[in-house]
Short mmCIF file of C-alpha atoms in Angstrom, two decimals:
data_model
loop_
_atom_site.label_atom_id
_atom_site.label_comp_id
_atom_site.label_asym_id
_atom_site.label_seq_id
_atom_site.Cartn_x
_atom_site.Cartn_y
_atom_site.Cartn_z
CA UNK B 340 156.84 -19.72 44.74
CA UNK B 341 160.16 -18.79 43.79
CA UNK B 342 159.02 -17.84 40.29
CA UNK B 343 156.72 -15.60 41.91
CA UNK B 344 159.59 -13.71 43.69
CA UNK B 345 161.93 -13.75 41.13
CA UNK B 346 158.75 -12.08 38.66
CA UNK B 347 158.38 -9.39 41.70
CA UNK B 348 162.33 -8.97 41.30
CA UNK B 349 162.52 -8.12 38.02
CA UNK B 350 159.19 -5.69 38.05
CA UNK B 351 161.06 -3.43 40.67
CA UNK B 352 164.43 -3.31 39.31
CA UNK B 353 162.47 -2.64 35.56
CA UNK B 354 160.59 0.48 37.13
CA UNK B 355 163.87 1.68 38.63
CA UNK B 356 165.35 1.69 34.97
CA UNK B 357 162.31 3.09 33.06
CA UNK B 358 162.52 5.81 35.70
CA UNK B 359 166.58 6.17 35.53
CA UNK B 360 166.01 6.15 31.90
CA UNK B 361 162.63 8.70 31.39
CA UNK B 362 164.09 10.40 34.43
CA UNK B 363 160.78 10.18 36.42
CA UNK B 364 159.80 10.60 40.37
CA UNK B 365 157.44 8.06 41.33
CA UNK B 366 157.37 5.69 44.26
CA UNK B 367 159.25 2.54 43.57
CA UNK B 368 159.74 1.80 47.37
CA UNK B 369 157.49 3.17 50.39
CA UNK B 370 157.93 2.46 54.43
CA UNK B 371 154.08 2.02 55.64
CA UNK B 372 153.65 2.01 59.38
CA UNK B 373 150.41 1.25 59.82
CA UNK B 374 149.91 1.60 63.94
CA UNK B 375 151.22 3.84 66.28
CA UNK B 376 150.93 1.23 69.15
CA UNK B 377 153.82 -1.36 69.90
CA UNK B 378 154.24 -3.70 72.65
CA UNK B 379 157.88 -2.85 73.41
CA UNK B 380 159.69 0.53 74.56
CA UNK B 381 163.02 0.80 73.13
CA UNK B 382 165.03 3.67 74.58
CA UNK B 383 165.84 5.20 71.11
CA UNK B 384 162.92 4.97 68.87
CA UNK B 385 162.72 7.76 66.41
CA UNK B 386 159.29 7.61 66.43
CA UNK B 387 158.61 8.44 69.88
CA UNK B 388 155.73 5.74 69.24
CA UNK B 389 154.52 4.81 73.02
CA UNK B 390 153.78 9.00 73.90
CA UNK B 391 151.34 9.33 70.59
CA UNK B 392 147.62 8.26 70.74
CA UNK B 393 147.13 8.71 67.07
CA UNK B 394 144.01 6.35 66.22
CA UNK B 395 144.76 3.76 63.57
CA UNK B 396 143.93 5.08 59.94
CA UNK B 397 140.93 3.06 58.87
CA UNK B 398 141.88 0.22 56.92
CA UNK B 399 140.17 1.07 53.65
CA UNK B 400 142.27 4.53 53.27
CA UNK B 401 145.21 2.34 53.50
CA UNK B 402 143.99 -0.10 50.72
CA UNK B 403 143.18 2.68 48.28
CA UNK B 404 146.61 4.31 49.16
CA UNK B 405 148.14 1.08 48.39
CA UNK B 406 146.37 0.82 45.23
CA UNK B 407 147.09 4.39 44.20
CA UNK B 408 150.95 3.98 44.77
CA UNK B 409 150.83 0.67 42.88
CA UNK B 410 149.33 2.33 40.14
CA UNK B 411 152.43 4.89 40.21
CA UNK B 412 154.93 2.56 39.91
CA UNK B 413 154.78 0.99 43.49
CA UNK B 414 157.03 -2.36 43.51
CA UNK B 415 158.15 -3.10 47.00
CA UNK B 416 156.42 -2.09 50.47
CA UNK B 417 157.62 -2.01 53.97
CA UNK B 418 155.22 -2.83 56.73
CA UNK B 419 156.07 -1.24 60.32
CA UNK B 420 154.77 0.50 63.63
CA UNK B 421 155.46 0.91 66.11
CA UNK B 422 154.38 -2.70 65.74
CA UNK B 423 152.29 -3.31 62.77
CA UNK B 424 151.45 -6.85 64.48
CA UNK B 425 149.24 -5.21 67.08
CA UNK B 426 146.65 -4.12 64.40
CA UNK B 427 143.76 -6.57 64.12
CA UNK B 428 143.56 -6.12 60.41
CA UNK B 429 147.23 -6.75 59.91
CA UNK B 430 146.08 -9.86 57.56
CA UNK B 431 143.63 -7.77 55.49
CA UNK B 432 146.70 -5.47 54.94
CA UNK B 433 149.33 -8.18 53.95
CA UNK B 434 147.19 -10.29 51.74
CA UNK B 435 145.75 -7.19 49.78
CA UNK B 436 149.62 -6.30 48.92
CA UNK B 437 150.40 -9.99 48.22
CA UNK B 438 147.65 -10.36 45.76
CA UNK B 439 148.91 -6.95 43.96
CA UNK B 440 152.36 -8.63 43.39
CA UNK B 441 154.20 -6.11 45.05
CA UNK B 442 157.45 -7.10 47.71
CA UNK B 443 156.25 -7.51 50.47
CA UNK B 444 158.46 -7.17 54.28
CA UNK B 445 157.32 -6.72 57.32
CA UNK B 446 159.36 -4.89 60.25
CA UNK B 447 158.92 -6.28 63.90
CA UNK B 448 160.57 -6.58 67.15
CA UNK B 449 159.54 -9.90 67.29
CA UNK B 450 157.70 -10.46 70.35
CA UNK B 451 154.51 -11.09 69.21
CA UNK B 452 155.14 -12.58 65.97
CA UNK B 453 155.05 -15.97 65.95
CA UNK B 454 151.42 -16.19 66.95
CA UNK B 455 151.16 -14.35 63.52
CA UNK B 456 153.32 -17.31 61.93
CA UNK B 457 150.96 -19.02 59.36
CA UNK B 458 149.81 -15.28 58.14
CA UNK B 459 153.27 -14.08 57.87
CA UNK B 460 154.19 -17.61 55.71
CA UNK B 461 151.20 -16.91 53.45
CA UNK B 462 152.10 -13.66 52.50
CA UNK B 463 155.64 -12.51 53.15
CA UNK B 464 158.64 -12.00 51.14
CA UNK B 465 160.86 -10.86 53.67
CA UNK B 466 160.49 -10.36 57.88
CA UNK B 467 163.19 -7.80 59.65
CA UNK B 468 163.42 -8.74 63.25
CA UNK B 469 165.14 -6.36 65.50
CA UNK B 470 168.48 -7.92 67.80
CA UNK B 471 171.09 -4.85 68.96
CA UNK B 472 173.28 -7.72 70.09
CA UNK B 473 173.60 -9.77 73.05
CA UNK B 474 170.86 -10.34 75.61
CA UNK B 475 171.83 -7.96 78.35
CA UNK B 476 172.13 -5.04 75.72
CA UNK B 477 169.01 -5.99 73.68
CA UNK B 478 167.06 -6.70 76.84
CA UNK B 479 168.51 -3.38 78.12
CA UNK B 480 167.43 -1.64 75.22
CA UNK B 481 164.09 -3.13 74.30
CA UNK B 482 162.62 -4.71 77.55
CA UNK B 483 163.04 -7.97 79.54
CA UNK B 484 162.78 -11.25 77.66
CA UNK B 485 163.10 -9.51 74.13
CA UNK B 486 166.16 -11.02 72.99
CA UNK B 487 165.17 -14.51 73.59
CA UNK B 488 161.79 -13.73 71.81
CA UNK B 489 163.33 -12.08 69.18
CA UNK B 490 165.57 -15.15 68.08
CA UNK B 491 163.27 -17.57 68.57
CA UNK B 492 161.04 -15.46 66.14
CA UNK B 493 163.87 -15.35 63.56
CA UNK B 494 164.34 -19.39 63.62
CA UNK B 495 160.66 -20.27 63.14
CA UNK B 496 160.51 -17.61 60.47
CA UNK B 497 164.24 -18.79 58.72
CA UNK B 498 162.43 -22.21 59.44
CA UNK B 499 159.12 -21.59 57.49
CA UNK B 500 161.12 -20.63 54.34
CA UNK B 501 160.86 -16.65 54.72
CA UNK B 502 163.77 -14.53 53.79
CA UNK B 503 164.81 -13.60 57.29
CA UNK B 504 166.80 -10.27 58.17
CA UNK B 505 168.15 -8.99 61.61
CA UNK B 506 168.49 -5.41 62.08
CA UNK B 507 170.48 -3.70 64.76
CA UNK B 508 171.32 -0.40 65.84
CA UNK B 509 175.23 0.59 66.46
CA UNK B 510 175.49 2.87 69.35
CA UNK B 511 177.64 3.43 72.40
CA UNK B 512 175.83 0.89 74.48
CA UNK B 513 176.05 -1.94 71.47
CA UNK B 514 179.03 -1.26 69.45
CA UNK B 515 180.96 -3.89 72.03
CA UNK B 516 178.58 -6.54 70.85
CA UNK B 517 179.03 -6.55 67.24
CA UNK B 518 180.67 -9.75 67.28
CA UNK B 519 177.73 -11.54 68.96
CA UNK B 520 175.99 -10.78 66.58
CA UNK B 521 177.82 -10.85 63.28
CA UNK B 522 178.61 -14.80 64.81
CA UNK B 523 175.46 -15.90 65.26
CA UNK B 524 173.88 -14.11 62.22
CA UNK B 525 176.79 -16.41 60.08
CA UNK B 526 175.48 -19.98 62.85
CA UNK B 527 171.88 -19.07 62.46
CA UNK B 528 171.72 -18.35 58.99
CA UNK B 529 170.29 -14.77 58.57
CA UNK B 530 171.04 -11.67 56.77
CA UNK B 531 172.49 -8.63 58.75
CA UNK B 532 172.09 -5.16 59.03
CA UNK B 533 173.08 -2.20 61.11
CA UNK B 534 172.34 1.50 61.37
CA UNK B 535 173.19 4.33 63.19
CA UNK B 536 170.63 5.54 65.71
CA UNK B 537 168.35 8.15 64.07
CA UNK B 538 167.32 11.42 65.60
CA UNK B 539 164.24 10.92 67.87
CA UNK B 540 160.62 13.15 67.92
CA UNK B 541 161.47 12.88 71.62
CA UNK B 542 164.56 14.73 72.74
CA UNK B 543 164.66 12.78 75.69
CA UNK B 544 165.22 9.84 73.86
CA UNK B 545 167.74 11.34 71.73
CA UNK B 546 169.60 12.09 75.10
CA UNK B 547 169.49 8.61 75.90
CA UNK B 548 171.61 7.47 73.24
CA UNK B 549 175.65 8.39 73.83
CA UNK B 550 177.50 8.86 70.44
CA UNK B 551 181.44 8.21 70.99
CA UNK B 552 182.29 9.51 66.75
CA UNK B 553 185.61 7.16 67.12
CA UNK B 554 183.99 4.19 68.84
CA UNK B 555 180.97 4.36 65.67
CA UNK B 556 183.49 4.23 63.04
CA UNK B 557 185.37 1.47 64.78
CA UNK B 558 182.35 -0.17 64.69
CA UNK B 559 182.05 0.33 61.06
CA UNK B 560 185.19 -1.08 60.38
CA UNK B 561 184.87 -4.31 62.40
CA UNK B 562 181.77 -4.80 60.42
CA UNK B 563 182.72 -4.32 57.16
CA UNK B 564 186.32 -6.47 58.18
CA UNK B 565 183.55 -9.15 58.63
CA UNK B 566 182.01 -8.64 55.35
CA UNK B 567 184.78 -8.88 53.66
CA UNK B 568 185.49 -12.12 55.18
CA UNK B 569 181.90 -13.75 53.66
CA UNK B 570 179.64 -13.46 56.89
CA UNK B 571 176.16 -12.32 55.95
CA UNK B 572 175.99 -8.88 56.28
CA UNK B 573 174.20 -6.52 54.46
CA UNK B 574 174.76 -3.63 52.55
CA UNK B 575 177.80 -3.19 49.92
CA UNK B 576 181.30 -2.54 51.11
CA UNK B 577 180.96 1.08 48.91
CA UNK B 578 177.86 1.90 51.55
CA UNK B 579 180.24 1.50 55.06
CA UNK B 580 183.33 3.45 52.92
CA UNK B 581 180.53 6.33 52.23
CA UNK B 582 179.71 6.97 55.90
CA UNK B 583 183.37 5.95 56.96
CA UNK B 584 184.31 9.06 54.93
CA UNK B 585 182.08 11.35 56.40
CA UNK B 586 184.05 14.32 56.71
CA UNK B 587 182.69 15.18 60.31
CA UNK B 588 181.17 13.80 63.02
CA UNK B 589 178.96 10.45 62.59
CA UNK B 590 176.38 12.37 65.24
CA UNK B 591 176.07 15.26 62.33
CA UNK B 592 174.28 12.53 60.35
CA UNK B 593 172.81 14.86 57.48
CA UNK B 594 174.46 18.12 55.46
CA UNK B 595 172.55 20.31 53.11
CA UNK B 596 173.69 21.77 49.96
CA UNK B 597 175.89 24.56 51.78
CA UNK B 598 177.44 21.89 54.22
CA UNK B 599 178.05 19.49 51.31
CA UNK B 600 180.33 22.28 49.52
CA UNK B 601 181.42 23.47 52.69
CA UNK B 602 183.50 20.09 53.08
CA UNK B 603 183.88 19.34 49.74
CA UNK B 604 182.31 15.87 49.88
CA UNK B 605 181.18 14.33 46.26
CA UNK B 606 177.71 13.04 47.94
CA UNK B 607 175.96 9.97 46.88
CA UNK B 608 172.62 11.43 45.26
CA UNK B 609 169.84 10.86 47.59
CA UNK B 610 166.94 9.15 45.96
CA UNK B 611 164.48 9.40 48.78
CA UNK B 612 161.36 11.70 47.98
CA UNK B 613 161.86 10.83 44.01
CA UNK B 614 161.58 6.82 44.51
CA UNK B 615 161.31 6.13 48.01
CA UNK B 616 158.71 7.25 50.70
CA UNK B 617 158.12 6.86 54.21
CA UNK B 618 154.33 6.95 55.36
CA UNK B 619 154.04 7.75 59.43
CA UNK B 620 151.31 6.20 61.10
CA UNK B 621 149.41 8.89 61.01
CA UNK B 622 149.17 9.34 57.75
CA UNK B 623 152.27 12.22 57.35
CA UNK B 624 154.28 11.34 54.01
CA UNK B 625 158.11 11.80 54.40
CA UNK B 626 161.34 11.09 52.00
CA UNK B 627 163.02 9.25 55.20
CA UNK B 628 162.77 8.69 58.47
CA UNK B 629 165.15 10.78 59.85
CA UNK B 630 162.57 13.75 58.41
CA UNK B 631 160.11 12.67 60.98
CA UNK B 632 162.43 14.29 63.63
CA UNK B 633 162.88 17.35 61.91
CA UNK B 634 160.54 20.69 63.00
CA UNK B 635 161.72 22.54 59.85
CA UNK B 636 160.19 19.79 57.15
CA UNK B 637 156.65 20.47 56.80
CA UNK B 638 154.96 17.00 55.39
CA UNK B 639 151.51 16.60 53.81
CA UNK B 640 149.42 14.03 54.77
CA UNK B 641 147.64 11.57 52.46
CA UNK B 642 144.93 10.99 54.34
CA UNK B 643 143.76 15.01 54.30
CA UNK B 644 145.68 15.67 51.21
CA UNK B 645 145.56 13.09 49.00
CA UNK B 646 148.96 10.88 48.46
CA UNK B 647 150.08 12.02 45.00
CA UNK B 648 149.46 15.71 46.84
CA UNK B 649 151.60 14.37 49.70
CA UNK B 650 154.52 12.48 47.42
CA UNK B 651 154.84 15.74 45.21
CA UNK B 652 155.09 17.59 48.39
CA UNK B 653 158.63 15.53 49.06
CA UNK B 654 161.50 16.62 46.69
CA UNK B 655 160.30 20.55 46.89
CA UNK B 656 160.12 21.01 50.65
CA UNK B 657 163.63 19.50 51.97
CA UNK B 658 166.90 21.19 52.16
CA UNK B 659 169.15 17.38 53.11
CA UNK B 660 171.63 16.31 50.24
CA UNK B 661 173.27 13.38 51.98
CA UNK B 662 173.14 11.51 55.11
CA UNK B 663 175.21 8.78 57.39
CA UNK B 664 172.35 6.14 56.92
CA UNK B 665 174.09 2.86 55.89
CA UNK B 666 170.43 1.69 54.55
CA UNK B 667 169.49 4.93 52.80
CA UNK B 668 173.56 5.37 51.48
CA UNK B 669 173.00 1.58 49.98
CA UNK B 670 169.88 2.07 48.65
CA UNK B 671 171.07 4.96 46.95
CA UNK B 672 173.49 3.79 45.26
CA UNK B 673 171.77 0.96 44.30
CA UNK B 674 169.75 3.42 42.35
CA UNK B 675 172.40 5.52 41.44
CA UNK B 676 172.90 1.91 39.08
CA UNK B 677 176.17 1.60 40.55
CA UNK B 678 177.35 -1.96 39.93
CA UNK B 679 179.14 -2.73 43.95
CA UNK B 680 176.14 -2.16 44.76
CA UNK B 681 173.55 -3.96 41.99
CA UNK B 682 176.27 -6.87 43.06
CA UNK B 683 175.90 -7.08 46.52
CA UNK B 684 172.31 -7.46 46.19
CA UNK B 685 172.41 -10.04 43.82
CA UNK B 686 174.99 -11.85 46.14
CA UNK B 687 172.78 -11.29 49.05
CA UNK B 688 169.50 -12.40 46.69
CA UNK B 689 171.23 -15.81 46.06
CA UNK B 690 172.50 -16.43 49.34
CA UNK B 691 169.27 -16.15 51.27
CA UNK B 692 166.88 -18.21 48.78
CA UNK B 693 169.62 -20.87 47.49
CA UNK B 694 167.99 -23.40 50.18
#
């Protein structure tokens, strides 16, 4: 089994350096949510999932987009929602990407996962479960009961031998319980991430969420003071210096080319829309998800369109250069072949499957 992975390893990072090397746009990487619905209502989601009554997109227009990014250079997938567990053909989905070899992770809340256990065991790489931190603000933020869910779901998954990742989201109402979390990802034995909150489709939602610009980086820097010490946090330290240096505000979280000169910031180059997609639910193909919020980028859909009409679509019709994403900053560089952070993800590869 580990073969396997290691074989699915080394076929994505080899199509990242034929495409470095030919200098090619393909996608490597692609976000699918497959479902609009989800059981949960978190105050910020970006997606504004729980107001949209987009129907599903039948299931065999995902398997022939699946087969027609894989035959582009496709290496590692995403699954998501809103909750991609609510869709009845969730295991049609996940065992048509395991059998093509690809990466395969899944993105819950982790309510209703464990139900899905035996599925998720059969075909899974990797499961990220989201935890903002302790279980008044996660239960605050995502509903009653969600925490305890949640971490139960991230023990029986650590438990049945899948690479298991916590995600959280640093705002004002969870940058106080970064230490909760960063403790028990270190007792529990799971890899960590945070991000800043992303712009919402809802501006309601994005009023919800208060941004303090000094209490965020303080956050950053207690996090990456853990990582330095060894507790299992992801991203590279060069990602949280990136966004630590942002010459303005954290809450003006992406500059164009003019705003990039402007302040004289040397940007990381963005990769997104020439290796990595992001597929909305209802078929819309974007470079990121913080494009999903924004009126002025006008996305093609691969459902009406086509997908290689849709992923073309990406690096012409966006004007962002950089952005405060820890995730997207990491990934970047990561493709940018910078050794930190080639490094940290080796680290991070060996420290989740030594057992």
């Amino acid at each position: 089994m580990k073969l396997q992975k290691y074989y699915k390893y080394w076929r994505y990072v080899a199509n990242l350096f034929e495409g470095r090397l030919l200098k090619q746009t393909f996608p490597l990487e692609a976000t699918l949510a497959v479902t609009n619905r989800c059981n949960i209502n978190c105050v910020y989601c970006y997606g504004n999932y729980p107001e949209r009554s987009d129907k599903d997109i039948p299931l065999e227009n995902i398997l022939s987009t699946i087969d027609e990014m894989y035959s582009m250079g496709l290496r590692f997938i995403h699954v998501s929602g809103g909750e991609a567990l609510t869709r009845r053909d969730i295991g049609d989905i996940l065992r048509y990407i395991k059998k093509k070899n690809i990466l395969l992770e899944i993105i819950t809340n982790g309510v209703i996962t464990l139900k899905h256990l035996p599925l998720l065991k059969e075909t899974l790489d990797f499961i990220c479960i989201s935890i903002d931190g302790n279980e008044q603000i996660t239960d605050e933020n995502r509903g009653s009961g969600v925490y305890r869910k949640a971490l139960e779901t991230v023990r029986a998954c650590r438990d049945a031998g899948i690479v298991t990742r916590v995600n959280g989201v640093l705002s004002e109402k969870t940058v106080d319980t970064l230490e909760h979390l960063i403790h028990l990802a270190a007792q529990e034995k799971f890899l960590l991430s945070f991000n800043l909150p992303y712009g919402s489709m809802s501006a309601d939602r994005t009023k919800s969420m208060p941004f303090h610009d000094k209490r965020m980086r303080d956050g950053i820097k207690k996090i990456l003071d853990y990582k330095r010490q060894g507790y299992p946090i992801n991203f590279s330290q060069s990602a949280y210096n990136y966004v630590l240096n942002w010459p303005i505000s954290l809450e003006e979280n992406r500059l164009d080319a003019e705003m990039v000169q402007k302040y004289g910031l040397k940007p990381s180059p963005c990769y997104y829309g020439r290796f990595i997609c992001v597929i909305d639910a209802n078929g819309d193909v974007y470079p990121c998800t913080h494009l999903l919020s924004e009126p002025s980028f006008k996305p093609k859909n691969f459902v009406k369109d086509g997908f290689r009409a849709a992923w073309e679509n990406l690096e012409l019709s966006h004007r962002c250069i950089t952005c405060t994403d820890l995730s997207f900053t990491d990934h970047n560089m990561m493709m940018s072949l910078m050794p930190a952070a080639f490094l940290n993800q080796f680290f991070n590869a060996l420290r989740v499957n030594k057992s």
